[in-house]
Amino acid sequence: SSINEQLLQRGLELQSIVSDGNCLFASIVDQASDLNVRQLRELIAEYLRKHRSDYEPFIDTDYDAYCEKLAKENVWGGQI
């Protein structure tokens, strides 16, 4: 059966998310948050700053600059 049929059987539906650089965050906001995209980005950037040693090895650019850019809209969030 199609993905839509499987989703309907579970009371779910497919959502379209615009590919605008905010898509990762917009999909999280759509499904699991009362925040808006900007608030979620800022929250994640702050978390990354507080847990630097856990995440810095996975970021291939300047870590502080990455966190600062991540807190702004329309920046791809794929490395997190």
Tab-separated table of N, CA and C in Angstrom:
chain	number	residue	atom	x	y	z
A	1	SER	N	0.840	-1.199	0.000
A	1	SER	CA	0.000	0.000	0.000
A	1	SER	C	0.880	1.255	0.000
A	2	SER	N	0.286	2.350	-0.372
A	2	SER	CA	1.053	3.590	-0.465
A	2	SER	C	1.346	4.152	0.919
A	3	ILE	N	2.320	5.026	0.975
A	3	ILE	CA	2.672	5.666	2.243
A	3	ILE	C	1.479	6.433	2.809
A	4	ASN	N	0.701	7.093	1.941
A	4	ASN	CA	-0.464	7.839	2.415
A	4	ASN	C	-1.500	6.920	3.049
A	5	GLU	N	-1.705	5.740	2.473
A	5	GLU	CA	-2.647	4.775	3.050
A	5	GLU	C	-2.168	4.298	4.419
A	6	GLN	N	-0.878	4.039	4.522
A	6	GLN	CA	-0.320	3.598	5.799
A	6	GLN	C	-0.437	4.691	6.859
A	7	LEU	N	-0.202	5.920	6.459
A	7	LEU	CA	-0.341	7.034	7.398
A	7	LEU	C	-1.785	7.187	7.855
A	8	LEU	N	-2.726	7.123	6.902
A	8	LEU	CA	-4.148	7.258	7.235
A	8	LEU	C	-4.605	6.186	8.219
A	9	GLN	N	-4.096	4.970	8.058
A	9	GLN	CA	-4.451	3.878	8.969
A	9	GLN	C	-4.021	4.178	10.403
A	10	ARG	N	-3.039	5.037	10.536
A	10	ARG	CA	-2.515	5.392	11.857
A	10	ARG	C	-2.982	6.768	12.329
A	11	GLY	N	-3.898	7.357	11.558
A	11	GLY	CA	-4.403	8.677	11.920
A	11	GLY	C	-3.404	9.791	11.679
A	12	LEU	N	-2.486	9.569	10.749
A	12	LEU	CA	-1.443	10.546	10.433
A	12	LEU	C	-1.619	11.051	9.015
A	13	GLU	N	-0.929	12.122	8.689
A	13	GLU	CA	-0.950	12.629	7.316
A	13	GLU	C	0.408	13.217	6.960
A	14	LEU	N	0.718	13.169	5.684
A	14	LEU	CA	1.963	13.700	5.157
A	14	LEU	C	1.891	15.216	5.134
A	15	GLN	N	2.942	15.882	5.596
A	15	GLN	CA	2.996	17.340	5.613
A	15	GLN	C	4.073	17.817	4.646
A	16	SER	N	3.781	18.873	3.923
A	16	SER	CA	4.777	19.489	3.047
A	16	SER	C	5.512	20.570	3.827
A	17	ILE	N	6.823	20.548	3.731
A	17	ILE	CA	7.658	21.550	4.385
A	17	ILE	C	8.477	22.230	3.296
A	18	VAL	N	8.452	23.543	3.277
A	18	VAL	CA	9.158	24.323	2.263
A	18	VAL	C	10.668	24.169	2.445
A	19	SER	N	11.387	23.967	1.350
A	19	SER	CA	12.853	23.868	1.368
A	19	SER	C	13.447	25.268	1.321
A	20	ASP	N	13.521	25.907	2.479
A	20	ASP	CA	13.958	27.304	2.522
A	20	ASP	C	15.128	27.546	3.470
A	21	GLY	N	15.807	26.480	3.877
A	21	GLY	CA	16.882	26.625	4.846
A	21	GLY	C	16.394	26.462	6.272
A	22	ASN	N	15.089	26.477	6.456
A	22	ASN	CA	14.492	26.268	7.772
A	22	ASN	C	13.771	24.927	7.860
A	23	CYS	N	13.892	24.079	6.837
A	23	CYS	CA	13.047	22.889	6.739
A	23	CYS	C	13.233	21.918	7.905
A	24	LEU	N	14.452	21.705	8.361
A	24	LEU	CA	14.667	20.818	9.504
A	24	LEU	C	13.906	21.333	10.720
A	25	PHE	N	14.047	22.614	10.984
A	25	PHE	CA	13.431	23.224	12.159
A	25	PHE	C	11.918	23.343	12.003
A	26	ALA	N	11.466	23.651	10.805
A	26	ALA	CA	10.026	23.752	10.543
A	26	ALA	C	9.348	22.399	10.728
A	27	SER	N	10.022	21.322	10.344
A	27	SER	CA	9.427	19.998	10.514
A	27	SER	C	9.332	19.627	11.992
A	28	ILE	N	10.320	20.005	12.779
A	28	ILE	CA	10.264	19.756	14.225
A	28	ILE	C	9.150	20.581	14.857
A	29	VAL	N	9.087	21.856	14.495
A	29	VAL	CA	8.043	22.739	15.026
A	29	VAL	C	6.661	22.209	14.659
A	30	ASP	N	6.514	21.730	13.427
A	30	ASP	CA	5.222	21.216	12.967
A	30	ASP	C	4.749	20.027	13.799
A	31	GLN	N	5.678	19.179	14.186
A	31	GLN	CA	5.306	17.929	14.842
A	31	GLN	C	5.423	17.936	16.361
A	32	ALA	N	6.314	18.745	16.910
A	32	ALA	CA	6.639	18.511	18.319
A	32	ALA	C	6.924	19.754	19.145
A	33	SER	N	6.475	20.900	18.725
A	33	SER	CA	6.880	22.072	19.486
A	33	SER	C	5.848	23.179	19.432
A	34	ASP	N	5.767	23.921	20.517
A	34	ASP	CA	4.938	25.125	20.559
A	34	ASP	C	5.756	26.362	20.208
A	35	LEU	N	7.026	26.173	19.924
A	35	LEU	CA	7.909	27.274	19.560
A	35	LEU	C	7.756	27.610	18.085
A	36	ASN	N	8.272	28.768	17.681
A	36	ASN	CA	8.388	29.045	16.256
A	36	ASN	C	9.807	28.677	15.822
A	37	VAL	N	10.072	28.738	14.535
A	37	VAL	CA	11.368	28.314	13.993
A	37	VAL	C	12.512	29.104	14.622
A	38	ARG	N	12.362	30.402	14.721
A	38	ARG	CA	13.426	31.246	15.286
A	38	ARG	C	13.726	30.854	16.736
A	39	GLN	N	12.689	30.654	17.534
A	39	GLN	CA	12.878	30.273	18.934
A	39	GLN	C	13.565	28.912	19.048
A	40	LEU	N	13.163	27.971	18.206
A	40	LEU	CA	13.780	26.648	18.230
A	40	LEU	C	15.249	26.734	17.848
A	41	ARG	N	15.567	27.506	16.826
A	41	ARG	CA	16.960	27.685	16.416
A	41	ARG	C	17.795	28.259	17.563
A	42	GLU	N	17.281	29.279	18.223
A	42	GLU	CA	18.013	29.902	19.329
A	42	GLU	C	18.202	28.922	20.480
A	43	LEU	N	17.182	28.144	20.774
A	43	LEU	CA	17.256	27.149	21.839
A	43	LEU	C	18.307	26.083	21.524
A	44	ILE	N	18.328	25.613	20.295
A	44	ILE	CA	19.307	24.599	19.894
A	44	ILE	C	20.715	25.175	19.911
A	45	ALA	N	20.887	26.388	19.411
A	45	ALA	CA	22.211	27.019	19.418
A	45	ALA	C	22.725	27.178	20.847
A	46	GLU	N	21.867	27.578	21.757
A	46	GLU	CA	22.263	27.722	23.164
A	46	GLU	C	22.639	26.368	23.764
A	47	TYR	N	21.876	25.338	23.448
A	47	TYR	CA	22.188	23.989	23.922
A	47	TYR	C	23.560	23.547	23.397
A	48	LEU	N	23.810	23.796	22.122
A	48	LEU	CA	25.100	23.423	21.536
A	48	LEU	C	26.248	24.162	22.206
A	49	ARG	N	26.039	25.421	22.539
A	49	ARG	CA	27.082	26.196	23.234
A	49	ARG	C	27.377	25.601	24.611
A	50	LYS	N	26.332	25.194	25.322
A	50	LYS	CA	26.498	24.647	26.671
A	50	LYS	C	27.105	23.245	26.657
A	51	HIS	N	26.964	22.534	25.563
A	51	HIS	CA	27.461	21.157	25.455
A	51	HIS	C	28.517	21.047	24.351
A	52	ARG	N	29.343	22.039	24.292
A	52	ARG	CA	30.356	22.175	23.241
A	52	ARG	C	31.182	20.901	23.059
A	53	SER	N	31.680	20.342	24.149
A	53	SER	CA	32.581	19.188	24.026
A	53	SER	C	31.895	17.971	23.406
A	54	ASP	N	30.581	17.888	23.527
A	54	ASP	CA	29.849	16.768	22.934
A	54	ASP	C	29.674	16.906	21.422
A	55	TYR	N	29.594	18.139	20.936
A	55	TYR	CA	29.219	18.371	19.536
A	55	TYR	C	30.320	18.963	18.658
A	56	GLU	N	31.272	19.640	19.259
A	56	GLU	CA	32.308	20.307	18.458
A	56	GLU	C	33.050	19.365	17.513
A	57	PRO	N	33.330	18.115	17.904
A	57	PRO	CA	34.034	17.224	16.975
A	57	PRO	C	33.279	16.951	15.667
A	58	PHE	N	31.978	17.206	15.654
A	58	PHE	CA	31.172	16.915	14.470
A	58	PHE	C	30.950	18.125	13.567
A	59	ILE	N	31.439	19.275	13.980
A	59	ILE	CA	31.267	20.508	13.215
A	59	ILE	C	32.591	20.824	12.533
A	60	ASP	N	32.570	20.932	11.210
A	60	ASP	CA	33.818	21.099	10.461
A	60	ASP	C	34.190	22.552	10.187
A	61	THR	N	33.533	23.487	10.860
A	61	THR	CA	33.872	24.904	10.750
A	61	THR	C	34.075	25.448	12.159
A	62	ASP	N	34.363	26.733	12.270
A	62	ASP	CA	34.505	27.367	13.576
A	62	ASP	C	33.221	27.157	14.382
A	63	TYR	N	33.342	26.561	15.554
A	63	TYR	CA	32.171	26.158	16.342
A	63	TYR	C	31.321	27.349	16.775
A	64	ASP	N	31.956	28.401	17.273
A	64	ASP	CA	31.200	29.579	17.715
A	64	ASP	C	30.451	30.216	16.553
A	65	ALA	N	31.106	30.312	15.408
A	65	ALA	CA	30.460	30.883	14.223
A	65	ALA	C	29.296	29.996	13.777
A	66	TYR	N	29.472	28.671	13.865
A	66	TYR	CA	28.397	27.749	13.504
A	66	TYR	C	27.173	27.970	14.386
A	67	CYS	N	27.380	28.060	15.685
A	67	CYS	CA	26.263	28.267	16.619
A	67	CYS	C	25.572	29.598	16.357
A	68	GLU	N	26.362	30.617	16.082
A	68	GLU	CA	25.782	31.934	15.803
A	68	GLU	C	24.943	31.899	14.530
A	69	LYS	N	25.468	31.269	13.480
A	69	LYS	CA	24.716	31.175	12.227
A	69	LYS	C	23.470	30.313	12.389
A	70	LEU	N	23.586	29.239	13.164
A	70	LEU	CA	22.462	28.332	13.370
A	70	LEU	C	21.282	29.035	14.039
A	71	ALA	N	21.567	29.998	14.896
A	71	ALA	CA	20.513	30.717	15.616
A	71	ALA	C	19.706	31.629	14.698
A	72	LYS	N	20.208	31.858	13.492
A	72	LYS	CA	19.520	32.732	12.538
A	72	LYS	C	18.727	31.896	11.543
A	73	GLU	N	17.723	32.493	10.968
A	73	GLU	CA	16.885	31.769	10.016
A	73	GLU	C	17.570	31.556	8.670
A	74	ASN	N	17.092	30.563	7.963
A	74	ASN	CA	17.508	30.224	6.602
A	74	ASN	C	18.947	29.748	6.499
A	75	VAL	N	19.468	29.147	7.562
A	75	VAL	CA	20.782	28.524	7.526
A	75	VAL	C	20.564	27.032	7.712
A	76	TRP	N	21.090	26.248	6.810
A	76	TRP	CA	20.910	24.805	6.824
A	76	TRP	C	21.376	24.223	8.156
A	77	GLY	N	20.601	23.338	8.744
A	77	GLY	CA	20.925	22.773	10.050
A	77	GLY	C	21.378	21.337	10.003
A	78	GLY	N	21.837	20.877	8.867
A	78	GLY	CA	22.131	19.469	8.671
A	78	GLY	C	23.198	18.854	9.539
A	79	GLN	N	24.183	19.607	9.988
A	79	GLN	CA	25.244	19.001	10.791
A	79	GLN	C	24.779	18.630	12.194
A	80	ILE	N	23.683	19.202	12.639
A	80	ILE	CA	23.212	18.835	13.972
A	80	ILE	C	22.345	17.608	13.878
